[in-house]
Coordinates of C-alpha atoms in Angstrom, one line a residue:
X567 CA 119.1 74.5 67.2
X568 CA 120.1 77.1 64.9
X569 CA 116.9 79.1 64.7
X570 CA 117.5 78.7 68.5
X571 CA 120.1 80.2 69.0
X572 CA 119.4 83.2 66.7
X573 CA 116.6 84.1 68.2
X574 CA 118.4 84.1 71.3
X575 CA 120.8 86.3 70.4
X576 CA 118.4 88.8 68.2
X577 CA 116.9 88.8 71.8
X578 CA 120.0 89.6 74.1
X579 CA 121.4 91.9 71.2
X580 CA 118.1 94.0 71.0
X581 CA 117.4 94.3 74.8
X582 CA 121.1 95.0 75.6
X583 CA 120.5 98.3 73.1
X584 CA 118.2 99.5 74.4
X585 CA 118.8 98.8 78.3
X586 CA 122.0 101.1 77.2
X587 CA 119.3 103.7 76.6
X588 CA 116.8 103.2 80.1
X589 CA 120.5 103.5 81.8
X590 CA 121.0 106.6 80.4
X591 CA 117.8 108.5 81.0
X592 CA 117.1 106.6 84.8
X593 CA 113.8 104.8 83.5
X594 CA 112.7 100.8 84.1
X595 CA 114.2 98.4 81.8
X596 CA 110.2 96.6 81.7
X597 CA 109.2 98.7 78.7
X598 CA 112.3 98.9 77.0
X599 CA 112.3 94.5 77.3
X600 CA 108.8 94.8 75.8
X601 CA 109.6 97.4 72.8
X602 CA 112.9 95.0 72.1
X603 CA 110.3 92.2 72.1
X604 CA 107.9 94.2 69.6
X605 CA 111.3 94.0 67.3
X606 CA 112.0 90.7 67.4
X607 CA 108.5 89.8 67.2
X608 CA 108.7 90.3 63.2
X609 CA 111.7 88.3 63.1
X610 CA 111.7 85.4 65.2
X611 CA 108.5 82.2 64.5
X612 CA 105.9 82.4 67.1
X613 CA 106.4 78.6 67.8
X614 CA 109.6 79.7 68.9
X615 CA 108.7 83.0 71.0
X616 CA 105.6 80.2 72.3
X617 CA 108.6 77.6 73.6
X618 CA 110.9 80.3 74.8
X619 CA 108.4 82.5 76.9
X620 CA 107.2 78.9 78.2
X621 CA 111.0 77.7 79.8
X622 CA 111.5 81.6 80.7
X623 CA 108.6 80.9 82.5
X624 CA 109.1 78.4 84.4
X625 CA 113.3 79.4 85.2
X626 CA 111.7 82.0 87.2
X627 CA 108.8 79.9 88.8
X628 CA 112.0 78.6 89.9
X629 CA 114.0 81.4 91.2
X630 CA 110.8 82.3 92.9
X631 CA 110.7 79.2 94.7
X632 CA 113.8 79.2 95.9
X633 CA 113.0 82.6 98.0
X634 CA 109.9 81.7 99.7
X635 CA 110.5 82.1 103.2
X636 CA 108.9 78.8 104.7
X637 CA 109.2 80.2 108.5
X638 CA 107.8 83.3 107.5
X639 CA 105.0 81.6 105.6
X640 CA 104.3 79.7 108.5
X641 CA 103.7 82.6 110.8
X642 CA 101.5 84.6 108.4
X643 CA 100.1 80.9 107.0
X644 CA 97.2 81.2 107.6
X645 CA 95.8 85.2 106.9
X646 CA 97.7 85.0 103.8
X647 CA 95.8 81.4 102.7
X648 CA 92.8 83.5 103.7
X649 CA 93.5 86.2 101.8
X650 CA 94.7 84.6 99.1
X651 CA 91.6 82.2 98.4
X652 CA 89.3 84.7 99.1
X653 CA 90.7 87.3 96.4
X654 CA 91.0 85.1 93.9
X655 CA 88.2 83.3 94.1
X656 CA 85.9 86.6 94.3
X657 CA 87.8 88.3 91.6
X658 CA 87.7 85.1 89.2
X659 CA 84.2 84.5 89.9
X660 CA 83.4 87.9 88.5
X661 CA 85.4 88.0 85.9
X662 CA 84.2 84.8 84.9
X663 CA 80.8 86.0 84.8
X664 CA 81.8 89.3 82.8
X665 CA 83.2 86.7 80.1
X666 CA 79.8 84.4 79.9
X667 CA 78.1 88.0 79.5
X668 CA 80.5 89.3 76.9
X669 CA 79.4 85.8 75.0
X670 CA 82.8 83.6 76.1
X671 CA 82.1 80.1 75.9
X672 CA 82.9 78.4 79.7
X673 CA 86.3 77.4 78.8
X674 CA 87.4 80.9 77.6
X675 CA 85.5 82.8 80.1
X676 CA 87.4 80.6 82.8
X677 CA 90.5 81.6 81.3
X678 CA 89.9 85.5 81.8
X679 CA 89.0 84.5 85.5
X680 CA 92.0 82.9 86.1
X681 CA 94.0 86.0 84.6
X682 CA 92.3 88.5 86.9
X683 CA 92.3 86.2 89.4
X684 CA 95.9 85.1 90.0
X685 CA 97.8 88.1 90.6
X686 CA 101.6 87.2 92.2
X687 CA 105.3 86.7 91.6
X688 CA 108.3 88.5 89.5
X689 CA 108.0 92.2 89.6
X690 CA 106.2 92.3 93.2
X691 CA 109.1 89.7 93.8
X692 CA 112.2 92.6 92.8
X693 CA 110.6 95.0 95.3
X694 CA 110.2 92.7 98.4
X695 CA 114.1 92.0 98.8
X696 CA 115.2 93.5 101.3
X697 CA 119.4 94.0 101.5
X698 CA 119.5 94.7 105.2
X699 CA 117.3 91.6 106.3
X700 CA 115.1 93.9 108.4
X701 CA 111.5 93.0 106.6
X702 CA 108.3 95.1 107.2
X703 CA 105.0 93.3 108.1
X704 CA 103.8 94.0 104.4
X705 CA 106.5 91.9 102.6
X706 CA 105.8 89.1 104.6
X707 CA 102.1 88.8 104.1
X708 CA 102.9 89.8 100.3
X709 CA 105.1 86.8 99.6
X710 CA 103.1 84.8 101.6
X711 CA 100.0 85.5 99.6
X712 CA 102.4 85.0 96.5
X713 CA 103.3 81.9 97.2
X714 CA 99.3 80.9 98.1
X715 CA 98.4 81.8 94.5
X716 CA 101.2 79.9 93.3
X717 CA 100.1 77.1 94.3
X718 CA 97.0 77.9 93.0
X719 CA 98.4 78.3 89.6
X720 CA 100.3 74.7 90.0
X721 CA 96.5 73.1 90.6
X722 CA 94.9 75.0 87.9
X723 CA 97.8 73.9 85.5
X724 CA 97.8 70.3 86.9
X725 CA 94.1 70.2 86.2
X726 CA 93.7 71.8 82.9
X727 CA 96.7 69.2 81.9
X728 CA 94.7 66.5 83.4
X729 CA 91.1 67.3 82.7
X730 CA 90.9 69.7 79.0
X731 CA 93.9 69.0 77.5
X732 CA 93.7 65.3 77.8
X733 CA 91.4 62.9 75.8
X734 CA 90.1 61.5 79.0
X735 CA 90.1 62.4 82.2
X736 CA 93.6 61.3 83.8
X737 CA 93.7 61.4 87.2
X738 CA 97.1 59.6 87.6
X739 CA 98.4 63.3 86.2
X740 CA 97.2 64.5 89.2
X741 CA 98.4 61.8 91.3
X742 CA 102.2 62.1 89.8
X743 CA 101.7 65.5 90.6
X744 CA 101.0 65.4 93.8
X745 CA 104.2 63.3 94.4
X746 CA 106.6 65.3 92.4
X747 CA 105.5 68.2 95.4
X748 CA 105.7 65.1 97.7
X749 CA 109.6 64.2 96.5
X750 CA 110.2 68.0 96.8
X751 CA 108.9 68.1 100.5
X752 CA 110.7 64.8 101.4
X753 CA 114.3 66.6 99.6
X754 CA 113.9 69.9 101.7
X755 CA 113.6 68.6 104.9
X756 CA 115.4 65.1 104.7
X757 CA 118.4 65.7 102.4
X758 CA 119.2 69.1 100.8
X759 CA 120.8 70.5 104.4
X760 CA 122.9 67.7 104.5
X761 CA 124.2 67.7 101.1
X762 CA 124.8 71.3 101.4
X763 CA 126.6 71.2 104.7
X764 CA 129.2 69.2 103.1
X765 CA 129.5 71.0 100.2
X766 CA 130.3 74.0 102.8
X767 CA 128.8 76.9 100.5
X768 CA 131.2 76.4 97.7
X769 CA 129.6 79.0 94.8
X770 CA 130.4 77.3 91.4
X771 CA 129.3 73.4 93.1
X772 CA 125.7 75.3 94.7
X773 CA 125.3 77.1 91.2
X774 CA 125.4 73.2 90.0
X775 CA 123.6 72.2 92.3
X776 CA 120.8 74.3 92.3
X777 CA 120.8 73.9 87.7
X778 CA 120.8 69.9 88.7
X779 CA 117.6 70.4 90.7
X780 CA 115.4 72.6 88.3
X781 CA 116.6 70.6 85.4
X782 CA 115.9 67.0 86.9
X783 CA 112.6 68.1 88.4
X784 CA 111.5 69.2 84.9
X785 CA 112.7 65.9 83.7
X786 CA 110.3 64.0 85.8
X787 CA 107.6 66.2 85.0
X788 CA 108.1 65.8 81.0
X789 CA 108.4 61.9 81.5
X790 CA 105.2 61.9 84.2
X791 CA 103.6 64.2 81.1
X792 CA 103.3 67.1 83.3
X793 CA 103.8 71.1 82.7
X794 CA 107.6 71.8 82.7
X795 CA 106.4 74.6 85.5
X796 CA 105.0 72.4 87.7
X797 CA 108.7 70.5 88.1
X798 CA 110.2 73.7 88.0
X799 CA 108.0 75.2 90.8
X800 CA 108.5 72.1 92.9
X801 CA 112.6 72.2 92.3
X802 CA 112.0 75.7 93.6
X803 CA 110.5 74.2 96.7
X804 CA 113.0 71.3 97.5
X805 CA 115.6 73.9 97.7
X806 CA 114.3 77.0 99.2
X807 CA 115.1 78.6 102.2
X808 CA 117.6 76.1 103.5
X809 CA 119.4 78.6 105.7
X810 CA 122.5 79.3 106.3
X811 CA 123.6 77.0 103.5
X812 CA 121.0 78.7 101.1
X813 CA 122.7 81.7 101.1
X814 CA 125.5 80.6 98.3
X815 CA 123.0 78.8 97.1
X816 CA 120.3 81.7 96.6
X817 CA 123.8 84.4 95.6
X818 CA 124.6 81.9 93.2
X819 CA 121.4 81.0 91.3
X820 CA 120.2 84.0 91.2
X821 CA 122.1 85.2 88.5
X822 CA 120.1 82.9 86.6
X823 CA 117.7 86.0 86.6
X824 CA 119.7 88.0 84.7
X825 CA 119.6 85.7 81.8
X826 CA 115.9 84.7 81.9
X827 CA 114.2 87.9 82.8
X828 CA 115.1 89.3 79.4
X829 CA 113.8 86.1 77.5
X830 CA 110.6 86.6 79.4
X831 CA 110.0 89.8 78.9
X832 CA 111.4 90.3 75.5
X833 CA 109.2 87.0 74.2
X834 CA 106.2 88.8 75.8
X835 CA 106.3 92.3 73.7
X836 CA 106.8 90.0 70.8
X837 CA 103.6 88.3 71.2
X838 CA 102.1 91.6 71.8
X839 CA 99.5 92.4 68.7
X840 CA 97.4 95.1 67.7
X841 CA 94.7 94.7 69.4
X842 CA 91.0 94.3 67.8
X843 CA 88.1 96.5 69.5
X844 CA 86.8 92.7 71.0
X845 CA 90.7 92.3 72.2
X846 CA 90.4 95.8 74.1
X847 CA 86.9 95.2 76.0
X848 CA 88.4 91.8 77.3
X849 CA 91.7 93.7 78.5
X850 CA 90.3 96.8 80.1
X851 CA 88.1 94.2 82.0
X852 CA 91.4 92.4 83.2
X853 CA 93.1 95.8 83.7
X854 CA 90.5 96.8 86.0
X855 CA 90.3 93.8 87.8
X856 CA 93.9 93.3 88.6
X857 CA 94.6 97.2 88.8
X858 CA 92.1 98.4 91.4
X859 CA 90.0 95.5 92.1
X860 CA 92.2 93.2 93.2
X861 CA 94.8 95.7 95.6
X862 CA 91.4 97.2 97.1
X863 CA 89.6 93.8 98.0
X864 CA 93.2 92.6 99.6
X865 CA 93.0 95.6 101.6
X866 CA 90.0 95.2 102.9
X867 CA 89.9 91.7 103.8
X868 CA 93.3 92.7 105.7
X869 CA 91.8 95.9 107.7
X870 CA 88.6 93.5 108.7
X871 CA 91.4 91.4 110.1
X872 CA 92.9 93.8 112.2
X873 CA 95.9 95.2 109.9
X874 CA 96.7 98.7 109.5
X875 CA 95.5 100.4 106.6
X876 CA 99.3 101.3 105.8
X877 CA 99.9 97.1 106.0
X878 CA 96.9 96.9 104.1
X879 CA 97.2 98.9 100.9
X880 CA 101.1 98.2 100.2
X881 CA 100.4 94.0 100.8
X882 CA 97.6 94.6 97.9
X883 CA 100.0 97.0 95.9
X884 CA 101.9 94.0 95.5
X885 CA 98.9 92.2 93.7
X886 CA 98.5 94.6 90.7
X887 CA 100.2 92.9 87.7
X888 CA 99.0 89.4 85.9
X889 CA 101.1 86.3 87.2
X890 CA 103.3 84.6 85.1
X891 CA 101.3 81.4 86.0
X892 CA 98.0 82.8 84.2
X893 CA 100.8 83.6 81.5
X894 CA 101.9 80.2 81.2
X895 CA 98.3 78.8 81.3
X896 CA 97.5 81.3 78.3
X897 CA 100.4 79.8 76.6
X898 CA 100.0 76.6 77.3
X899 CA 96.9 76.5 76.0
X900 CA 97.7 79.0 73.0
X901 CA 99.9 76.1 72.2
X902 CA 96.8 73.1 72.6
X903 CA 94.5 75.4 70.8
X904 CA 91.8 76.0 73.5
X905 CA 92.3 79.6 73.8
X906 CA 90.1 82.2 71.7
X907 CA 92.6 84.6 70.1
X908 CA 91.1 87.7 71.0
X909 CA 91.5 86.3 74.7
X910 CA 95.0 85.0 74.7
X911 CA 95.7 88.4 73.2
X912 CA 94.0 90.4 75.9
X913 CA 96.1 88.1 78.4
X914 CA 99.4 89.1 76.9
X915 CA 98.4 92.6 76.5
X916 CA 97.6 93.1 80.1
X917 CA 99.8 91.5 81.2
X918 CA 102.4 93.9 79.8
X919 CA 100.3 97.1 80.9
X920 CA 100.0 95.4 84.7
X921 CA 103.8 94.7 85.0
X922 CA 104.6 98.0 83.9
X923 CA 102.0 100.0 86.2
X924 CA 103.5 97.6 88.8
X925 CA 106.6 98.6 88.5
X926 CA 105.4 102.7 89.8
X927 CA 103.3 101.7 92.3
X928 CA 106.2 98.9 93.8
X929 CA 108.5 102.5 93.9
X930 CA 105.5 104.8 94.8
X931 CA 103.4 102.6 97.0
X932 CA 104.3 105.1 99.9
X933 CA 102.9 107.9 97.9
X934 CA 100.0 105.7 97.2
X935 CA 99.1 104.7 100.7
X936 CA 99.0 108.2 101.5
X937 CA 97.0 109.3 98.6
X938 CA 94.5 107.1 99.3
X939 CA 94.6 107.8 103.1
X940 CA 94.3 111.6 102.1
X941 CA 91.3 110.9 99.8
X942 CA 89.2 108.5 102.7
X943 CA 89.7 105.2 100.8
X944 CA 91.5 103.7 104.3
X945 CA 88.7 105.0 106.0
X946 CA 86.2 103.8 103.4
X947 CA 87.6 100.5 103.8
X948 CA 87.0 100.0 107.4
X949 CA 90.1 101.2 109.1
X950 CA 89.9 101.0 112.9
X951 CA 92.1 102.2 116.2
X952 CA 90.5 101.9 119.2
X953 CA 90.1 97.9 119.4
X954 CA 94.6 98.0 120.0
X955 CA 95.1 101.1 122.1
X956 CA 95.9 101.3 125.7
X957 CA 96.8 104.8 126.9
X958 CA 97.2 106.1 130.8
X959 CA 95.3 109.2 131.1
X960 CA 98.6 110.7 133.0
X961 CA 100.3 109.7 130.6
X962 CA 103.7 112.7 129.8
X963 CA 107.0 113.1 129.1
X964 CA 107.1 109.7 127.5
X965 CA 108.8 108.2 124.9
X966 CA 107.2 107.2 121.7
X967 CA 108.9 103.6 120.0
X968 CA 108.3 103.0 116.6
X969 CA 108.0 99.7 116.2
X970 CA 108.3 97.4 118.2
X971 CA 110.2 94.2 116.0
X972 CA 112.6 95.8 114.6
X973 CA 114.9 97.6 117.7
X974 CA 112.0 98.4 120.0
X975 CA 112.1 95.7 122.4
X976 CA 115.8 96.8 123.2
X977 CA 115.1 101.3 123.4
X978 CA 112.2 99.4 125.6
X979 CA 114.4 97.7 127.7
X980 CA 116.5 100.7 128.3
X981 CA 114.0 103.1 129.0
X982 CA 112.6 100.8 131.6
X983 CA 115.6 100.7 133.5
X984 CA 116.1 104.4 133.1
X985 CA 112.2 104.3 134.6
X986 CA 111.3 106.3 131.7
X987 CA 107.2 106.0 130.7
X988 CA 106.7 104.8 127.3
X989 CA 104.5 104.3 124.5
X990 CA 104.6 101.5 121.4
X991 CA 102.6 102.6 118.0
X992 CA 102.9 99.4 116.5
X993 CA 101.3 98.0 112.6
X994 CA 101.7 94.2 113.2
X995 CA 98.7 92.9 114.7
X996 CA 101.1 89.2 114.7
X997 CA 103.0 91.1 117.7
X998 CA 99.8 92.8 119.1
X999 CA 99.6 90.1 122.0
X1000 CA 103.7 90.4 123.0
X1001 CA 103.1 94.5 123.1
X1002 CA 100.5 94.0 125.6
X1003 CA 102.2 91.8 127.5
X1004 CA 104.9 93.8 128.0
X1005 CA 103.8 97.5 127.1
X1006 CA 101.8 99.8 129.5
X1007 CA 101.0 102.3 126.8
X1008 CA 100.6 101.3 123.3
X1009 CA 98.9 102.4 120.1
X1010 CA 98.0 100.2 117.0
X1011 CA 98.2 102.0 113.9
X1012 CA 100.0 103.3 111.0
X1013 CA 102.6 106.6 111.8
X1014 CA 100.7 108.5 108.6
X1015 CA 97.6 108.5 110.1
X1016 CA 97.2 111.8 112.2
X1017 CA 95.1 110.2 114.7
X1018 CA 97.4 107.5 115.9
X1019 CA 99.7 110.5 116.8
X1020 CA 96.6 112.2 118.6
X1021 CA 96.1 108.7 120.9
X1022 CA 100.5 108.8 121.1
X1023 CA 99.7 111.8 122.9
X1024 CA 102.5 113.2 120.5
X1025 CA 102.7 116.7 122.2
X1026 CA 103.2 115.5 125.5
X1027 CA 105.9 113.3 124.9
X1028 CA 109.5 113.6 125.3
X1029 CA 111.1 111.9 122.5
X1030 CA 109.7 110.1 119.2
X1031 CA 112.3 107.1 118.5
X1032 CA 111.3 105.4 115.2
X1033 CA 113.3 102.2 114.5
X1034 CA 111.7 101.2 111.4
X1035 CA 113.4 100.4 108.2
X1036 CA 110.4 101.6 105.8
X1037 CA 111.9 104.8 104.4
X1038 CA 108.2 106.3 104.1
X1039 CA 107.2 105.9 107.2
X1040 CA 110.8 107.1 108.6
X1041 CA 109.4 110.4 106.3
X1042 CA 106.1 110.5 108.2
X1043 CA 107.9 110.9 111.8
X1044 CA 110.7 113.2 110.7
X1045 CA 107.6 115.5 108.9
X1046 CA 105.0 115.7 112.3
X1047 CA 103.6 118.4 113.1
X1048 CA 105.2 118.9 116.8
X1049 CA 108.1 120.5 118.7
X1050 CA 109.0 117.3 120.3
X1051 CA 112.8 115.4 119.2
X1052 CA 112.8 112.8 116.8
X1053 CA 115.3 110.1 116.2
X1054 CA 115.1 108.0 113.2
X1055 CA 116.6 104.9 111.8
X1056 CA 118.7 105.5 108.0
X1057 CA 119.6 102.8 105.6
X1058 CA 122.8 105.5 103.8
X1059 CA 124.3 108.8 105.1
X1060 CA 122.7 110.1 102.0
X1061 CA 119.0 109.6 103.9
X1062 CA 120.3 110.6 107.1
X1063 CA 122.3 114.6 106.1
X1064 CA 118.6 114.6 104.5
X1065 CA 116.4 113.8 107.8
X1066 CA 118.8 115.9 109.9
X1067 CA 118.1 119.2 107.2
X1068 CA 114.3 118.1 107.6
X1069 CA 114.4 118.3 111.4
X1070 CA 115.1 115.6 112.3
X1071 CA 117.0 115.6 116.0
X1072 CA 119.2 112.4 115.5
X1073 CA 119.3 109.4 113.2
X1074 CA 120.0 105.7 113.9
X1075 CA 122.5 104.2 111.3
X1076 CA 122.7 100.5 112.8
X1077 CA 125.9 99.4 110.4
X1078 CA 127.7 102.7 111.4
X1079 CA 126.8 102.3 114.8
X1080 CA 128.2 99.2 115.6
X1081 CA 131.3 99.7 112.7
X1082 CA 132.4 102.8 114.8
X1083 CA 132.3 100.9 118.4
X1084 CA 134.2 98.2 117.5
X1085 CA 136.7 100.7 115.5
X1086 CA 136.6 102.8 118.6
X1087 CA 137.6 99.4 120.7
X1088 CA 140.2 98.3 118.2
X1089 CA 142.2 101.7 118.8
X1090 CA 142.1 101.3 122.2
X1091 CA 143.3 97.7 122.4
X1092 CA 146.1 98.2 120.2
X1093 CA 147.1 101.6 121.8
X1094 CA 147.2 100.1 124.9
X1095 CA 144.6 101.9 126.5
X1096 CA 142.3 99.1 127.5
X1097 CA 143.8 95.6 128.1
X1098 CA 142.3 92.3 125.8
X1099 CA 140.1 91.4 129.3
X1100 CA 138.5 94.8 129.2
X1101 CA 137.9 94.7 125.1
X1102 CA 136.2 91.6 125.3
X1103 CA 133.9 93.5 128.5
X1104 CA 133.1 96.2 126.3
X1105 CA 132.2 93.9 123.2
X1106 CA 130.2 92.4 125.6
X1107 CA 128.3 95.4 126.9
X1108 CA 127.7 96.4 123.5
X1109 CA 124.8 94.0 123.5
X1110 CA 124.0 93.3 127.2
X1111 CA 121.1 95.2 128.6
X1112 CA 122.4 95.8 132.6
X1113 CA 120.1 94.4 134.8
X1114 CA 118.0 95.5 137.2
X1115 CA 119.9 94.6 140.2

């Protein structure tokens, strides 16, 4: 318990220091976790930095869990399983075959496959929150495909358990697996929104609660004999998503992060080595793969099922760093001896060059997308317009709605009863069959791509209203290329004094909007100048449409 709790505290103690100095100078804390690991790494026994890496692990298999969305995941289900299967089956495959030609025995080389092929969870994870609840097509299909590969993890950990670890095959593993997910299932949807309702979002009982879960589901899987991140991922799922009583629940837990975060990422620069030349050929192959082999061949399956090549590229942005599943796997079998050292090694190594290229291109995927637009690798890839555009050939004077989901239903709504023409440009093919139902005029494509504006008929029009809540594409409307009045949706004033000095004509600030109508109402009420019948009214109209009659 002792060394325990020393190494614990050499850990906190080092990456508190030098956090100190990544706050200072603006930079991500990822590096700085892994340098405070390099430290500690001389210090603390690997058997330790083995069993701490494995429970920081699987803390934040659980935290993971917890977020999935399952509505979400059921609306994108089944492109994301696609997706999911298809790139990691390709991309392991390959690099499975790199590793029998590079002289792996199976076992190893199967190991590198299942590095470069499950790419998912924890960084991509930080950058897919959104504060304001308004979430672009791209997030969606990103945790979606996140939580496909997850569950491919779970399987590949339940079978090496079952199948190489083991003396002899043991199915029943299998079997007590599948009914710890089973249990999981059976909690979510029978009991946990119950037991929650009464609780009535009290913070310190949820924060119990949710400890109780992860705790007693890794119980059951030690006793069953299974990975401690299998019960944790299934915890994760018994609890997840259980809104509106989640919420405390999610607000709560997740300060768990802050404490396990650092033990995962300072335990993972500690079991960084120097590498040997044979260590280096096996991670530049990984790098590669989960780099630019992996975002590319997500893209493409995407465009060639109808997404935008914006959609496309930031969804497989969000698949460039090693999961912490093909961690644990490494570990675990680190642990069981039945991993080459040269190939563990390369494992840890890239995945602590992945996570911190991850961490630019989750901040600079915007940049990105438009780099590669710029340079033909959208085209390359197989974008296409034409199949999801409707345009009248009188069409003028219109107005242009940027997305549809998010606020364009509503300046639709409006303009029809002000019998103004229209025109939708629209990115989420999931909505493509709800815009033609109800759109005359509509363009399917991404706003940074010159040619959607061309079929927009972008000099005709008489207004460009852009409702999305993607800062970089809000940049691509304010910068066109055209005399015609844009109005864009902000997230800060900050953003908004900046669009207006870019050119922009107007911005749409949807908390300050609806903050200064009710304060405007307020004053009226209690000065007397409207009576209580006439506030509710206005309150009221503040969200009615009036009709046609």
């Amino acid at each position: 318990m002792d060394e325990i709790l020393f190494a614990l505290t050499l850990i906190f103690v080092l990456a508190a220091v030098l956090l100190l100095v990544a706050a200072q100078k603006g930079l991500s804390v990822i590096p700085f976790y892994l340098l405070a690991g390099a430290l500690a790494g001389a210090v603390i026994d690997e058997t330790q930095l083995l069993d701490l890496a494995q429970w920081g692990i699987a803390f934040l298999v659980f935290l993971f869990g917890i977020h999935v969305d399952v509505e979400a995941f059921r609306s994108t289900g089944r492109i994301s399983v696609t997706v999911g299967l298809l790139q990691a089956s390709i991309v392991g495959a390959l690099t499975f075959g790199l590793g029998l030609a590079f002289g792996l025995d199976p076992l190893n080389a199967g190991y590198l496959g299942i590095a470069a092929a499950l790419s998912s969870s924890l960084v991509a994870t930080s950058y897919l929150d959104d504060e304001n609840g308004a979430r672009p097509t791209y997030e969606r299909l990103a945790e979606s495909i996140h939580f496909t590969e997850d569950l491919l993890g779970v399987l590949i950990v339940l079978g090496l358990s079952a199948f190489v670890y083991a003396a002899a095959p043991a199915w029943e593993q299998v079997a007590v697996g599948g009914g710890l997910f089973a249990l999981a299932l059976g909690i979510r949807y029978l009991l946990f929104h119950r037991l929650t309702a009464r609780l009535q979002g009290d913070p310190e009982v949820m924060m119990l609660l949710g400890i109780s879960f992860v705790v007693g589901f890794i119980a059951l899987a030690e006793a069953a004999d299974l990975s401690i991140v299998v019960g944790a991922f299934a915890a994760g799922i018994a609890i997840a998503d259980d809104y509106p009583h989640s919420l405390e629940l999610v607000d709560t837990v997740d300060d768990l992060e802050d404490f396990f975060s650092p033990i995962f990422f300072v335990t993972l620069g500690a079991l960084l080595t120097i590498p040997t030349l044979e260590t280096i050929g096996y991670t530049l192959t990984l790098i590669v793969a989960v780099l630019i082999l992996n975002p590319l061949l997500v893209a493409f399956i995407l465009l060639r099922s109808g997404f935008d090549g914006r959609t496309a590229i930031l969804t497989g942005l969000t698949l460039d760093q090693v999961s912490i599943f093909s961690l644990f796997i490494a570990l675990e079998a680190f642990a069981a001896d039945q991993i080459a050292p040269p190939v563990f090694d390369a494992i840890v190594l890239a995945a602590a060059v992945t996570m911190i290229v991850a961490t630019y291109t989750g901040r600079h995927a915007g940049a990105i997308n438009r780099w590669l637009r710029d340079t033909g690798v959208v085209r390359l890839l197989g974008e296409s317009l034409g199949d999801r555009t409707s345009v009248s050939e009188d069409l003028e004077d219109h107005v242009i709605i940027v997305d549809f989901e998010h606020g364009g239903r509503q300046v639709l709504d409006a303009c029809s009863f002000l019998d103004r023409p229209t025109l939708v440009v629209e990115d989420n093919p999931i909505l493509f069959e709800e815009i033609r139902d109800e759109c005359d005029n509509y363009v399917y494509g991404d706003v940074s791509n010159e040619r959607v504006w061309e079929l927009a008929r972008l000099e005709d029009a008489a207004l460009v209203v852009s409702l999305t809540p993607e800062h970089d594409r809000s940049e691509a409307v304010v910068d066109l290329d055209a005399d015609v009045p844009r109005v864009v949706r902000v997230d800060s004033t900050e953003t908004a004094d900046e669009f207006l000095d870019r050119g922009a004509a107007g911005v749409i600030y949807p908390d300050t909007i609806a903050a200064e109508r009710v304060g405007a109402d307020l004053e009226a009420l209690l000065e007397g100048e409207i009576s209580r019948e006439e506030f509710v009214e206005r309150g009221r109209g503040h969200f009615e449409m009036p009709s046609d009659d």
